[in-house]
mmCIF file of C-alpha atoms in Angstrom:
data_model
loop_
_atom_site.group_PDB
_atom_site.id
_atom_site.type_symbol
_atom_site.label_atom_id
_atom_site.label_comp_id
_atom_site.label_asym_id
_atom_site.label_seq_id
_atom_site.Cartn_x
_atom_site.Cartn_y
_atom_site.Cartn_z
ATOM 1 C CA MET A 1 -52.627 -62.211 119.715
ATOM 2 C CA SER A 2 -53.748 -61.567 122.491
ATOM 3 C CA ASP A 3 -54.536 -58.389 121.783
ATOM 4 C CA PRO A 4 -56.489 -57.790 118.580
ATOM 5 C CA THR A 5 -55.584 -54.318 117.312
ATOM 6 C CA LEU A 6 -51.885 -56.173 116.493
ATOM 7 C CA THR A 7 -51.556 -57.423 113.006
ATOM 8 C CA ASP A 8 -50.318 -61.036 113.049
ATOM 9 C CA HIS A 9 -47.798 -60.127 110.551
ATOM 10 C CA SER A 10 -43.680 -60.469 113.026
ATOM 11 C CA THR A 11 -40.196 -60.858 112.477
ATOM 12 C CA THR A 12 -37.600 -62.567 114.659
ATOM 13 C CA ALA A 13 -33.895 -61.976 113.950
ATOM 14 C CA GLU A 14 -31.108 -63.585 115.534
ATOM 15 C CA ILE A 15 -27.215 -63.360 115.383
ATOM 16 C CA HIS A 16 -24.706 -64.938 117.719
ATOM 17 C CA VAL A 17 -21.561 -62.772 118.785
ATOM 18 C CA ALA A 18 -18.473 -63.245 120.092
ATOM 19 C CA ARG A 19 -18.678 -60.727 123.047
ATOM 20 C CA PRO A 20 -20.032 -60.882 126.543
ATOM 21 C CA PRO A 21 -23.815 -59.335 126.674
ATOM 22 C CA GLN A 22 -22.010 -56.156 128.515
ATOM 23 C CA VAL A 23 -19.799 -54.866 125.065
ATOM 24 C CA VAL A 24 -22.471 -55.708 122.771
ATOM 25 C CA TRP A 25 -25.044 -53.831 125.041
ATOM 26 C CA ALA A 26 -23.163 -50.783 125.492
ATOM 27 C CA GLU A 27 -22.791 -50.895 121.065
ATOM 28 C CA LEU A 28 -26.712 -50.901 121.097
ATOM 29 C CA MET A 29 -26.953 -48.144 123.900
ATOM 30 C CA HIS A 30 -24.337 -45.802 121.643
ATOM 31 C CA PRO A 31 -26.468 -43.073 119.953
ATOM 32 C CA SER A 32 -24.811 -43.308 116.093
ATOM 33 C CA ALA A 33 -24.438 -47.220 117.022
ATOM 34 C CA ARG A 34 -22.766 -48.369 112.949
ATOM 35 C CA TRP A 35 -24.742 -51.450 113.169
ATOM 36 C CA MET A 36 -28.329 -49.402 112.991
ATOM 37 C CA LEU A 37 -27.381 -49.536 109.514
ATOM 38 C CA GLY A 38 -27.026 -45.542 109.594
ATOM 39 C CA MET A 39 -29.360 -44.006 112.082
ATOM 40 C CA ASN A 40 -28.628 -41.553 114.377
ATOM 41 C CA VAL A 41 -30.950 -43.224 117.806
ATOM 42 C CA GLU A 42 -31.840 -40.403 120.086
ATOM 43 C CA THR A 43 -33.464 -41.542 123.873
ATOM 44 C CA ASP A 44 -32.339 -41.513 127.337
ATOM 45 C CA PHE A 45 -33.398 -45.325 127.447
ATOM 46 C CA MET A 46 -35.641 -45.027 129.998
ATOM 47 C CA PRO A 47 -39.201 -46.800 130.257
ATOM 48 C CA GLY A 48 -41.705 -44.276 129.138
ATOM 49 C CA SER A 49 -39.316 -42.058 126.931
ATOM 50 C CA PRO A 50 -39.914 -41.316 123.120
ATOM 51 C CA VAL A 51 -36.942 -42.417 121.237
ATOM 52 C CA THR A 52 -35.777 -40.981 117.678
ATOM 53 C CA PHE A 53 -34.486 -42.870 114.606
ATOM 54 C CA GLU A 54 -32.988 -40.308 112.190
ATOM 55 C CA GLY A 55 -30.553 -41.425 108.982
ATOM 56 C CA HIS A 56 -31.123 -42.017 104.745
ATOM 57 C CA TYR A 57 -32.328 -45.016 103.588
ATOM 58 C CA MET A 58 -32.243 -45.979 99.846
ATOM 59 C CA GLY A 59 -31.028 -41.608 98.915
ATOM 60 C CA ARG A 60 -34.437 -40.606 101.180
ATOM 61 C CA GLU A 61 -33.882 -38.833 104.962
ATOM 62 C CA PHE A 62 -36.296 -40.092 107.027
ATOM 63 C CA ALA A 63 -37.210 -39.203 110.684
ATOM 64 C CA ASP A 64 -38.837 -42.044 112.451
ATOM 65 C CA TRP A 65 -39.860 -42.281 116.232
ATOM 66 C CA GLY A 66 -41.709 -44.695 119.424
ATOM 67 C CA THR A 67 -41.623 -44.931 123.326
ATOM 68 C CA VAL A 68 -39.047 -46.533 125.170
ATOM 69 C CA VAL A 69 -41.149 -49.740 126.582
ATOM 70 C CA ALA A 70 -38.999 -51.658 129.572
ATOM 71 C CA VAL A 71 -35.074 -51.504 129.930
ATOM 72 C CA GLU A 72 -33.080 -54.388 131.595
ATOM 73 C CA ARG A 73 -28.978 -53.824 131.440
ATOM 74 C CA PRO A 74 -27.558 -55.369 129.560
ATOM 75 C CA ARG A 75 -30.234 -57.716 128.881
ATOM 76 C CA LEU A 76 -33.777 -56.378 126.800
ATOM 77 C CA LEU A 77 -34.662 -52.464 124.971
ATOM 78 C CA HIS A 78 -37.878 -52.929 124.333
ATOM 79 C CA PHE A 79 -39.624 -50.196 122.108
ATOM 80 C CA THR A 80 -42.154 -48.936 120.110
ATOM 81 C CA HIS A 81 -41.614 -47.693 116.207
ATOM 82 C CA PHE A 82 -43.218 -45.496 114.112
ATOM 83 C CA SER A 83 -42.585 -44.642 110.108
ATOM 84 C CA PRO A 84 -44.367 -42.033 108.721
ATOM 85 C CA THR A 85 -43.616 -43.655 105.682
ATOM 86 C CA MET A 86 -46.083 -46.654 105.771
ATOM 87 C CA GLY A 87 -48.704 -44.118 105.125
ATOM 88 C CA LEU A 88 -50.360 -44.712 108.082
ATOM 89 C CA PRO A 89 -52.640 -42.641 110.616
ATOM 90 C CA ASP A 90 -49.701 -41.749 113.348
ATOM 91 C CA VAL A 91 -52.362 -43.976 116.434
ATOM 92 C CA PRO A 92 -50.760 -46.209 118.422
ATOM 93 C CA GLU A 93 -52.222 -49.526 116.508
ATOM 94 C CA ASN A 94 -49.780 -48.257 113.978
ATOM 95 C CA TYR A 95 -46.668 -48.794 116.341
ATOM 96 C CA HIS A 96 -44.335 -51.530 115.496
ATOM 97 C CA ASP A 97 -43.802 -53.291 118.790
ATOM 98 C CA ILE A 98 -39.767 -54.226 119.092
ATOM 99 C CA ALA A 99 -37.872 -56.381 121.566
ATOM 100 C CA ILE A 100 -34.056 -57.005 121.840
ATOM 101 C CA THR A 101 -33.389 -59.296 123.539
ATOM 102 C CA LEU A 102 -29.365 -60.801 124.834
ATOM 103 C CA GLU A 103 -28.660 -63.799 126.481
ATOM 104 C CA PRO A 104 -25.380 -64.739 127.344
ATOM 105 C CA ASP A 105 -23.502 -68.203 126.458
ATOM 106 C CA ASP A 106 -20.126 -69.782 126.881
ATOM 107 C CA SER A 107 -18.487 -67.889 123.646
ATOM 108 C CA GLY A 108 -20.406 -64.321 123.798
ATOM 109 C CA THR A 109 -24.221 -63.817 123.335
ATOM 110 C CA ARG A 110 -27.016 -64.629 121.443
ATOM 111 C CA VAL A 111 -28.849 -61.979 120.116
ATOM 112 C CA ARG A 112 -32.215 -61.470 119.696
ATOM 113 C CA VAL A 113 -34.746 -59.294 116.911
ATOM 114 C CA VAL A 114 -38.469 -59.488 117.582
ATOM 115 C CA GLU A 115 -40.940 -56.883 115.739
ATOM 116 C CA ARG A 116 -44.664 -57.195 116.190
ATOM 117 C CA ASN A 117 -47.295 -55.842 114.584
ATOM 118 C CA ILE A 118 -45.683 -55.389 111.090
ATOM 119 C CA GLU A 119 -48.031 -54.310 108.163
ATOM 120 C CA THR A 120 -47.941 -56.493 106.038
ATOM 121 C CA ALA A 121 -46.796 -59.756 105.215
ATOM 122 C CA ASP A 122 -44.209 -58.432 102.386
ATOM 123 C CA ARG A 123 -43.359 -55.717 104.909
ATOM 124 C CA ALA A 124 -41.816 -58.894 107.940
ATOM 125 C CA GLU A 125 -39.948 -59.499 105.160
ATOM 126 C CA ARG A 126 -38.406 -56.095 104.614
ATOM 127 C CA ALA A 127 -37.872 -55.638 108.134
ATOM 128 C CA HIS A 128 -36.349 -59.227 108.329
ATOM 129 C CA ALA A 129 -33.682 -58.448 105.670
ATOM 130 C CA LEU A 130 -33.190 -55.194 107.478
ATOM 131 C CA TRP A 131 -32.579 -57.118 111.378
ATOM 132 C CA THR A 132 -30.127 -59.469 109.833
ATOM 133 C CA LYS A 133 -28.167 -57.158 107.731
ATOM 134 C CA ALA A 134 -27.862 -54.941 111.367
ATOM 135 C CA LEU A 135 -26.974 -57.614 113.484
ATOM 136 C CA ALA A 136 -24.631 -59.000 111.312
ATOM 137 C CA THR A 137 -22.565 -55.881 111.652
ATOM 138 C CA LEU A 138 -23.509 -55.669 115.320
ATOM 139 C CA ALA A 139 -21.964 -58.838 115.136
ATOM 140 C CA GLY A 140 -18.619 -57.833 112.739
ATOM 141 C CA HIS A 141 -19.568 -60.195 110.013
ATOM 142 C CA ASP A 142 -20.992 -57.509 108.054
#
């Protein structure tokens, strides 16, 4: 990585969705989208705007936040993410960097999530499992 403040831990998850990118994008943008594993996402999806993630996980309520970095409809959603449950100070170097890309193909859309700057290898594995589950729900394979 070129930024020395970022960790080397990251994860990538991807899936094929048998729908065109515009339909997949609409599902990604829905505030209470089922694919987000019960999370409510609030933002105006404008670069620089705040984004909040609220919901329940393992019986506990949570409220995470970040900032929208870039939006290229219907191809890219890029944002940062911070969770107080990480037990780290709320400073930029402790934010995850998440990019969701949509790439059309002959039978639908390839959706890829890349999450960078994860604190530990264990948390990267957990993030991978969560993204895999979220993408399976998005694709209708849940």
